[in-house]
Structure formats: C-alpha cells, structure tokens
Amino acid sequence: MFNKIRLWKNKNNSSTLRDKIEKIKKLPVPEHVAIIMDGNGRWAKKRALPRIAGHHEGMKVVRKTTKLANELGLKAITLYAFSTENWKRPKNEVDYIMKLPDEFLGTFLPELIEENVQVKMMGYKSQLPVHTLSAIEKAIEETKNNDGLVLNFALNYGSRAEILDAVKQVVNDCNSGKLLEDQLDEKVFSSYLMTTEFTDPDLLIRTSGEIRLSNFMLWQLAYSELWFTDVLWPDFNEEHLLEAVEAFQKRQRRFGGV
Ligand code: IPE
Ligand code: IPE
Ligand code: MG
C-alpha cells in the first residue's frame, strides 16, 4: 500500500492518472497482457549511450509496469525479455542482459513479495547462465505462495521452438499410448506449451514502432488484440499502459462470430 501511494505522489499529474485508473477499473480489464519490450537500443543510441544503458533504463520500466498492472487488477503480464534469436547479439550485450535479472530481482523482490506478485518464467532454462537462472528461481520460490498478479518473464523464449517441442512431446505420448490421437484438440495441445497455466493473452503491446511478432507466442496470440506504439520501451510509462488498456476496452472481440 505504501509503495502504491509513493508511486502516485511522485507524479505531478497524479490526480489525472488516478482518475484514469478508476475509470478503467469500472470496465473489464484484460486478464493477461503480453508485452514485447522493444526499443532499448534505439533509446540509448538517441542519447549517444551504449545499448546496455537502454536495457538498464528498460528494467526500471518493468518495475513501474508491474506496479500499475497489479493496481489495475490484471491477472498476468508476460514480458518478452530475451528471445531465442537474441543470442546473435554482441557478447557484451548478451552478458549484460543476463545480469539484469540478478539486479532487478535483487532490488525489487521484497517489493514484489509485499505486493503479492508471483514471479514466473517461460523459456529454455538450460542455456541460461547459472547466476541468471538462480536469481529467477529464487524469485519464483520466494513468491510461489503469493496469489496476486503473475509477472511472467519470457526469457530465452521462442515460439517456434516451443511449438515444435510440443509436437515432439505429443508424438511421444501418442507412441507410448499416454495420449490417443482422437483426444488431441486445441485445448490438449495448449497444455503441451510453456503457457499451460495461463489463459491466452487478451492484449499484446509492442513498443518501438515495429509491427511484428518476432517469434513471440504465435499460438497463444491467435485472437489477442494487438496494440502498437512508437514509444521506445525505456520511455513507456503509466499513461501509455493506461492508453493501451483503454483502447482494448473499446475493441469488440468477435472470435469469428458476429
Ligand atoms: C529490446 O530492445 C530488448 C531486447 C530485445 C533484449 P532492443 O535491444 O531490441 O532495442 P532496439 O530494437 O535495438 O532499439
Ligand atoms: C523481440 O525484439 C525480442 C524482445 C523484445 C525480447 P527484437 O528486437 O529481438 O526483435 P526484432 O529482431 O526487431 O524482430
Ligand atoms: Mg529490438
């Protein structure tokens, strides 16, 4: 509670933000929001800073976004933090990104615990450095009894690999007789994905002006509402998140019906 008050007091326009939050909370909010946090490198370049400065700034936005998502009563946010393709980047950049979970959770974990947030992760764990994985596993362990907002990090995540692995597992289970081909439907297939405990995202946000999915949740985003902004991730703030949720509330979802 104290943290929330502090968050809003820091803002000059706090009453406007509060009004907006209250207004948004009167209508149904998306249950699960997925975010492609893009534009850290360009944010740094604009300031003649190294790319890693953009990643550091972006980490602070994760904190603010989590707090507001919690305040709005969302059930889950999935944040694309590192893709299976991001290993192509220069080693110093990858090394820096892999240190961010230690730093972020090192400072923010007590707050997450206090605010009843559950930390989760989806992605290929075995390729992650030990220090990265242990920071995340510690956070998962220490927040596992919380039942508020789920903060799900997509780290070393790639949707095609995820789908392919699910297919392999399905084949295995069919061969061993654990699963009958006739039993396989969309719901059962979904249970083989990394998102088995989540509902599909209702809303996808991507920052930085890129209009693509970059191998993110290809199966799960089939009927999500998409919201793109030119704002670079380190500049993304509470107003922008509220704008996205407000836009979502105005959309009419039909799921193929009329
Ligand atoms: C997103 O920002 C963060 C990661 C992909 C890890 P980028 O680093 O992709 O920033 P741009 O797209 O180069 O500006
Ligand atoms: C997607 O952003 C991955 C993350 C935000 C973690 P990228 O910056 O890697 O995507 P592309 O290369 O522009 O498609
Ligand atoms: Mg990018």
CSV table of C-alpha atoms and ligand atoms in Angstrom, one decimal:
chain,number,residue,atom,x,y,z
A,1,MET,CA,0.0,0.0,0.0
A,2,PHE,CA,2.8,2.4,1.0
A,3,ASN,CA,4.5,1.8,-2.3
A,4,LYS,CA,1.5,2.5,-4.3
A,5,ILE,CA,0.9,5.8,-2.6
A,6,ARG,CA,4.6,6.7,-3.1
A,7,LEU,CA,4.2,5.8,-6.8
A,8,TRP,CA,1.3,8.2,-7.4
A,9,LYS,CA,2.7,11.0,-5.2
A,10,ASN,CA,5.8,11.2,-7.4
A,11,LYS,CA,3.7,12.3,-10.3
A,12,ASN,CA,2.7,15.9,-11.0
A,13,ASN,CA,-0.4,14.8,-12.7
A,14,SER,CA,-1.3,12.1,-10.2
A,15,SER,CA,-4.9,13.1,-10.0
A,16,THR,CA,-5.3,12.6,-13.7
A,17,LEU,CA,-3.7,9.2,-13.5
A,18,ARG,CA,-5.8,8.2,-10.6
A,19,ASP,CA,-8.9,9.3,-12.3
A,20,LYS,CA,-8.0,7.3,-15.4
A,21,ILE,CA,-7.2,4.2,-13.3
A,22,GLU,CA,-10.5,4.4,-11.5
A,23,LYS,CA,-12.4,4.9,-14.8
A,24,ILE,CA,-10.6,1.9,-16.4
A,25,LYS,CA,-11.3,-0.3,-13.4
A,26,LYS,CA,-15.0,0.2,-13.8
A,27,LEU,CA,-14.9,-1.8,-17.1
A,28,PRO,CA,-13.5,-5.3,-17.6
A,29,VAL,CA,-9.7,-5.2,-17.9
A,30,PRO,CA,-7.7,-7.7,-19.9
A,31,GLU,CA,-6.8,-10.7,-17.8
A,32,HIS,CA,-3.5,-11.4,-19.4
A,33,VAL,CA,-1.3,-8.8,-21.2
A,34,ALA,CA,1.8,-9.7,-23.1
A,35,ILE,CA,4.4,-7.1,-23.9
A,36,ILE,CA,7.2,-7.1,-26.4
A,37,MET,CA,9.5,-4.6,-24.7
A,38,ASP,CA,11.4,-3.2,-27.7
A,39,GLY,CA,13.5,-0.2,-28.4
A,40,ASN,CA,16.1,-0.2,-25.7
A,41,GLY,CA,19.0,0.0,-28.1
A,42,ARG,CA,17.5,2.9,-30.1
A,43,TRP,CA,16.7,4.8,-26.9
A,44,ALA,CA,20.4,4.6,-25.9
A,45,LYS,CA,21.6,5.4,-29.4
A,46,LYS,CA,19.5,8.6,-29.4
A,47,ARG,CA,21.4,9.7,-26.3
A,48,ALA,CA,24.8,8.5,-27.6
A,49,LEU,CA,24.9,5.9,-24.9
A,50,PRO,CA,25.9,2.3,-25.2
A,51,ARG,CA,23.0,-0.1,-25.9
A,52,ILE,CA,23.3,-1.6,-22.5
A,53,ALA,CA,22.2,1.8,-21.0
A,54,GLY,CA,18.9,1.3,-22.8
A,55,HIS,CA,18.5,-2.2,-21.2
A,56,HIS,CA,19.2,-0.7,-17.8
A,57,GLU,CA,16.6,2.0,-18.2
A,58,GLY,CA,14.2,-0.5,-19.6
A,59,MET,CA,14.5,-2.5,-16.4
A,60,LYS,CA,13.1,0.4,-14.4
A,61,VAL,CA,10.0,0.4,-16.7
A,62,VAL,CA,9.4,-3.2,-15.9
A,63,ARG,CA,9.0,-2.2,-12.2
A,64,LYS,CA,6.5,0.6,-13.0
A,65,THR,CA,4.6,-1.5,-15.4
A,66,THR,CA,4.3,-4.4,-12.8
A,67,LYS,CA,3.0,-2.0,-10.2
A,68,LEU,CA,0.4,-0.5,-12.4
A,69,ALA,CA,-0.7,-3.9,-13.8
A,70,ASN,CA,-1.2,-5.0,-10.2
A,71,GLU,CA,-3.1,-1.9,-9.3
A,72,LEU,CA,-5.4,-2.4,-12.3
A,73,GLY,CA,-6.2,-5.9,-11.2
A,74,LEU,CA,-4.7,-7.7,-14.2
A,75,LYS,CA,-4.1,-11.4,-13.6
A,76,ALA,CA,-0.9,-11.8,-15.5
A,77,ILE,CA,1.7,-9.9,-17.6
A,78,THR,CA,4.1,-11.8,-19.8
A,79,LEU,CA,7.2,-9.7,-20.7
A,80,TYR,CA,9.4,-10.7,-23.6
A,81,ALA,CA,12.8,-10.1,-22.2
A,82,PHE,CA,15.1,-12.2,-24.4
A,83,SER,CA,14.3,-14.3,-27.4
A,84,THR,CA,16.0,-17.5,-28.6
A,85,GLU,CA,17.3,-15.3,-31.5
A,86,ASN,CA,18.8,-12.6,-29.3
A,87,TRP,CA,21.9,-14.8,-28.7
A,88,LYS,CA,23.0,-13.4,-32.1
A,89,ARG,CA,23.8,-10.1,-30.4
A,90,PRO,CA,27.3,-9.0,-29.3
A,91,LYS,CA,28.6,-10.9,-26.3
A,92,ASN,CA,28.9,-7.9,-24.1
A,93,GLU,CA,25.2,-7.0,-24.7
A,94,VAL,CA,24.0,-10.6,-24.0
A,95,ASP,CA,26.2,-10.8,-20.9
A,96,TYR,CA,24.7,-7.6,-19.6
A,97,ILE,CA,21.1,-8.6,-20.3
A,98,MET,CA,21.8,-11.9,-18.4
A,99,LYS,CA,22.9,-9.9,-15.4
A,100,LEU,CA,19.6,-7.9,-15.3
A,101,PRO,CA,17.5,-10.5,-13.5
A,102,ASP,CA,20.0,-10.5,-10.6
A,103,GLU,CA,20.0,-6.8,-10.4
A,104,PHE,CA,16.2,-6.3,-11.0
A,105,LEU,CA,15.2,-9.0,-8.6
A,106,GLY,CA,17.9,-8.2,-6.1
A,107,THR,CA,16.4,-4.8,-5.5
A,108,PHE,CA,12.7,-5.4,-6.4
A,109,LEU,CA,12.0,-8.8,-4.9
A,110,PRO,CA,11.0,-7.5,-1.4
A,111,GLU,CA,8.5,-5.2,-3.1
A,112,LEU,CA,7.1,-8.0,-5.3
A,113,ILE,CA,6.7,-10.2,-2.2
A,114,GLU,CA,5.0,-7.4,-0.3
A,115,GLU,CA,2.6,-6.6,-3.2
A,116,ASN,CA,1.6,-10.3,-3.6
A,117,VAL,CA,3.1,-10.7,-7.1
A,118,GLN,CA,4.1,-14.2,-8.3
A,119,VAL,CA,7.2,-14.4,-10.4
A,120,LYS,CA,7.3,-17.0,-13.2
A,121,MET,CA,9.4,-17.6,-16.2
A,122,MET,CA,8.9,-19.3,-19.5
A,123,GLY,CA,11.8,-20.2,-21.9
A,124,TYR,CA,14.7,-22.5,-22.3
A,125,LYS,CA,16.4,-22.6,-18.9
A,126,SER,CA,19.4,-24.9,-19.7
A,127,GLN,CA,21.2,-22.3,-21.9
A,128,LEU,CA,20.9,-19.5,-19.3
A,129,PRO,CA,24.0,-18.6,-17.2
A,130,VAL,CA,23.8,-20.1,-13.7
A,131,HIS,CA,23.6,-16.7,-12.0
A,132,THR,CA,20.7,-15.6,-14.2
A,133,LEU,CA,18.7,-18.8,-13.6
A,134,SER,CA,19.4,-18.8,-9.9
A,135,ALA,CA,18.2,-15.2,-9.5
A,136,ILE,CA,15.0,-16.1,-11.2
A,137,GLU,CA,14.5,-19.4,-9.4
A,138,LYS,CA,15.0,-17.6,-6.1
A,139,ALA,CA,12.3,-15.1,-7.0
A,140,ILE,CA,9.9,-17.9,-8.2
A,141,GLU,CA,10.5,-19.8,-5.0
A,142,GLU,CA,10.0,-16.8,-2.7
A,143,THR,CA,6.8,-15.6,-4.4
A,144,LYS,CA,5.2,-19.0,-5.0
A,145,ASN,CA,2.6,-18.6,-2.3
A,146,ASN,CA,1.5,-15.2,-3.5
A,147,ASP,CA,-1.7,-15.2,-5.4
A,148,GLY,CA,-1.8,-11.7,-6.9
A,149,LEU,CA,-0.5,-10.6,-10.3
A,150,VAL,CA,1.6,-13.1,-12.2
A,151,LEU,CA,4.8,-11.5,-13.5
A,152,ASN,CA,5.9,-13.9,-16.2
A,153,PHE,CA,9.3,-13.4,-17.9
A,154,ALA,CA,9.8,-14.8,-21.4
A,155,LEU,CA,13.5,-15.4,-21.2
A,156,ASN,CA,15.3,-17.3,-23.9
A,157,TYR,CA,11.8,-17.9,-25.3
A,158,GLY,CA,11.0,-18.7,-28.9
A,159,SER,CA,7.5,-19.6,-30.1
A,160,ARG,CA,8.5,-21.9,-33.0
A,161,ALA,CA,10.8,-23.9,-30.8
A,162,GLU,CA,8.1,-24.1,-28.2
A,163,ILE,CA,5.5,-25.4,-30.7
A,164,LEU,CA,8.0,-27.9,-32.2
A,165,ASP,CA,8.8,-29.2,-28.7
A,166,ALA,CA,5.1,-29.6,-28.0
A,167,VAL,CA,4.6,-31.5,-31.2
A,168,LYS,CA,7.5,-33.9,-30.3
A,169,GLN,CA,6.0,-34.5,-26.9
A,170,VAL,CA,2.6,-35.2,-28.4
A,171,VAL,CA,4.2,-37.7,-30.8
A,172,ASN,CA,6.0,-39.3,-27.9
A,173,ASP,CA,2.8,-39.5,-25.8
A,174,CYS,CA,0.9,-41.0,-28.8
A,175,ASN,CA,3.6,-43.6,-29.4
A,176,SER,CA,3.6,-44.6,-25.7
A,177,GLY,CA,-0.2,-44.8,-25.6
A,178,LYS,CA,-0.4,-42.0,-23.0
A,179,LEU,CA,-2.4,-39.9,-25.5
A,180,LEU,CA,-4.8,-41.1,-28.2
A,181,GLU,CA,-4.8,-39.2,-31.5
A,182,ASP,CA,-8.5,-38.6,-31.2
A,183,GLN,CA,-8.0,-36.9,-27.8
A,184,LEU,CA,-5.8,-34.3,-29.3
A,185,ASP,CA,-7.6,-31.0,-29.7
A,186,GLU,CA,-6.6,-27.3,-29.3
A,187,LYS,CA,-7.1,-27.4,-25.5
A,188,VAL,CA,-5.0,-30.5,-25.1
A,189,PHE,CA,-2.3,-29.2,-27.5
A,190,SER,CA,-2.2,-26.0,-25.5
A,191,SER,CA,-1.4,-28.0,-22.4
A,192,TYR,CA,1.9,-29.0,-24.0
A,193,LEU,CA,3.1,-25.4,-24.4
A,194,MET,CA,5.0,-23.3,-21.9
A,195,THR,CA,1.9,-21.3,-21.2
A,196,THR,CA,-0.2,-24.2,-19.9
A,197,GLU,CA,-1.2,-22.5,-16.7
A,198,PHE,CA,-2.1,-19.2,-18.5
A,199,THR,CA,-5.1,-18.0,-20.4
A,200,ASP,CA,-4.1,-16.7,-23.9
A,201,PRO,CA,-3.1,-13.0,-23.8
A,202,ASP,CA,-6.1,-10.7,-24.3
A,203,LEU,CA,-3.9,-7.9,-25.3
A,204,LEU,CA,-0.4,-7.7,-26.9
A,205,ILE,CA,1.6,-4.5,-26.6
A,206,ARG,CA,4.7,-3.9,-28.7
A,207,THR,CA,6.7,-0.7,-28.3
A,208,SER,CA,9.3,1.0,-30.6
A,209,GLY,CA,7.2,1.1,-33.8
A,210,GLU,CA,8.0,-2.4,-35.0
A,211,ILE,CA,4.8,-4.1,-36.3
A,212,ARG,CA,5.8,-7.7,-36.0
A,213,LEU,CA,5.7,-10.6,-33.5
A,214,SER,CA,9.4,-11.6,-33.6
A,215,ASN,CA,8.6,-15.3,-32.7
A,216,PHE,CA,6.5,-14.4,-29.7
A,217,MET,CA,3.6,-16.6,-28.5
A,218,LEU,CA,2.5,-17.4,-32.1
A,219,TRP,CA,-0.1,-20.0,-31.0
A,220,GLN,CA,-1.3,-18.0,-27.9
A,221,LEU,CA,-1.9,-14.7,-29.7
A,222,ALA,CA,-4.3,-16.1,-32.3
A,223,TYR,CA,-7.2,-14.0,-31.0
A,224,SER,CA,-5.4,-11.3,-29.0
A,225,GLU,CA,-6.0,-7.6,-29.5
A,226,LEU,CA,-2.8,-6.0,-30.8
A,227,TRP,CA,-1.6,-2.6,-29.8
A,228,PHE,CA,1.5,-1.0,-31.2
A,229,THR,CA,3.2,2.3,-30.2
A,230,ASP,CA,6.2,4.2,-31.5
A,231,VAL,CA,7.3,4.9,-27.9
A,232,LEU,CA,10.6,3.2,-27.1
A,233,TRP,CA,10.4,0.8,-24.1
A,234,PRO,CA,12.5,2.9,-21.7
A,235,ASP,CA,10.1,5.8,-22.4
A,236,PHE,CA,7.0,3.7,-21.8
A,237,ASN,CA,5.1,4.9,-18.8
A,238,GLU,CA,1.9,4.6,-16.8
A,239,GLU,CA,0.0,6.8,-19.3
A,240,HIS,CA,0.9,4.6,-22.2
A,241,LEU,CA,-0.2,1.4,-20.4
A,242,LEU,CA,-3.5,3.0,-19.5
A,243,GLU,CA,-3.9,4.1,-23.1
A,244,ALA,CA,-3.4,0.6,-24.3
A,245,VAL,CA,-5.9,-0.9,-21.8
A,246,GLU,CA,-8.4,1.9,-22.7
A,247,ALA,CA,-8.0,1.0,-26.3
A,248,PHE,CA,-8.6,-2.6,-25.5
A,249,GLN,CA,-11.8,-1.8,-23.6
A,250,LYS,CA,-13.1,-0.1,-26.8
A,251,ARG,CA,-12.4,-3.1,-29.0
A,252,GLN,CA,-15.2,-5.5,-29.9
A,253,ARG,CA,-13.8,-9.1,-29.9
A,254,ARG,CA,-15.7,-11.5,-32.1
A,255,PHE,CA,-13.6,-14.6,-32.1
A,256,GLY,CA,-15.0,-15.4,-35.6
A,257,GLY,CA,-18.6,-14.8,-34.6
A,258,VAL,CA,-20.9,-11.9,-35.5
B,1,IPE,C1,14.5,-4.8,-26.6
B,1,IPE,O1,15.2,-3.7,-27.1
B,1,IPE,C2,15.2,-5.7,-25.6
B,1,IPE,C3,15.7,-7.0,-26.1
B,1,IPE,C4,15.5,-7.5,-27.3
B,1,IPE,C5,16.5,-7.7,-25.2
B,1,IPE,P1,16.3,-3.9,-28.3
B,1,IPE,O2,17.6,-4.1,-27.7
B,1,IPE,O3,15.8,-4.8,-29.3
B,1,IPE,O4,16.2,-2.4,-28.8
B,1,IPE,P2,16.3,-2.0,-30.4
B,1,IPE,O5,15.2,-2.7,-31.1
B,1,IPE,O6,17.7,-2.4,-30.8
B,1,IPE,O7,16.1,-0.5,-30.3
B,2,IPE,C1,12.0,-9.0,-29.8
B,2,IPE,O1,12.7,-7.9,-30.1
B,2,IPE,C2,12.5,-9.7,-28.6
B,2,IPE,C3,12.4,-9.0,-27.3
B,2,IPE,C4,11.8,-7.8,-27.1
B,2,IPE,C5,13.0,-9.6,-26.2
B,2,IPE,P1,13.9,-7.9,-31.1
B,2,IPE,O2,14.4,-6.5,-31.1
B,2,IPE,O3,14.8,-9.0,-30.9
B,2,IPE,O4,13.1,-8.2,-32.5
B,2,IPE,P2,13.5,-7.9,-34.0
B,2,IPE,O5,14.8,-8.5,-34.2
B,2,IPE,O6,13.5,-6.5,-34.2
B,2,IPE,O7,12.4,-8.6,-34.8
B,3,MG,MG,14.6,-4.6,-30.9
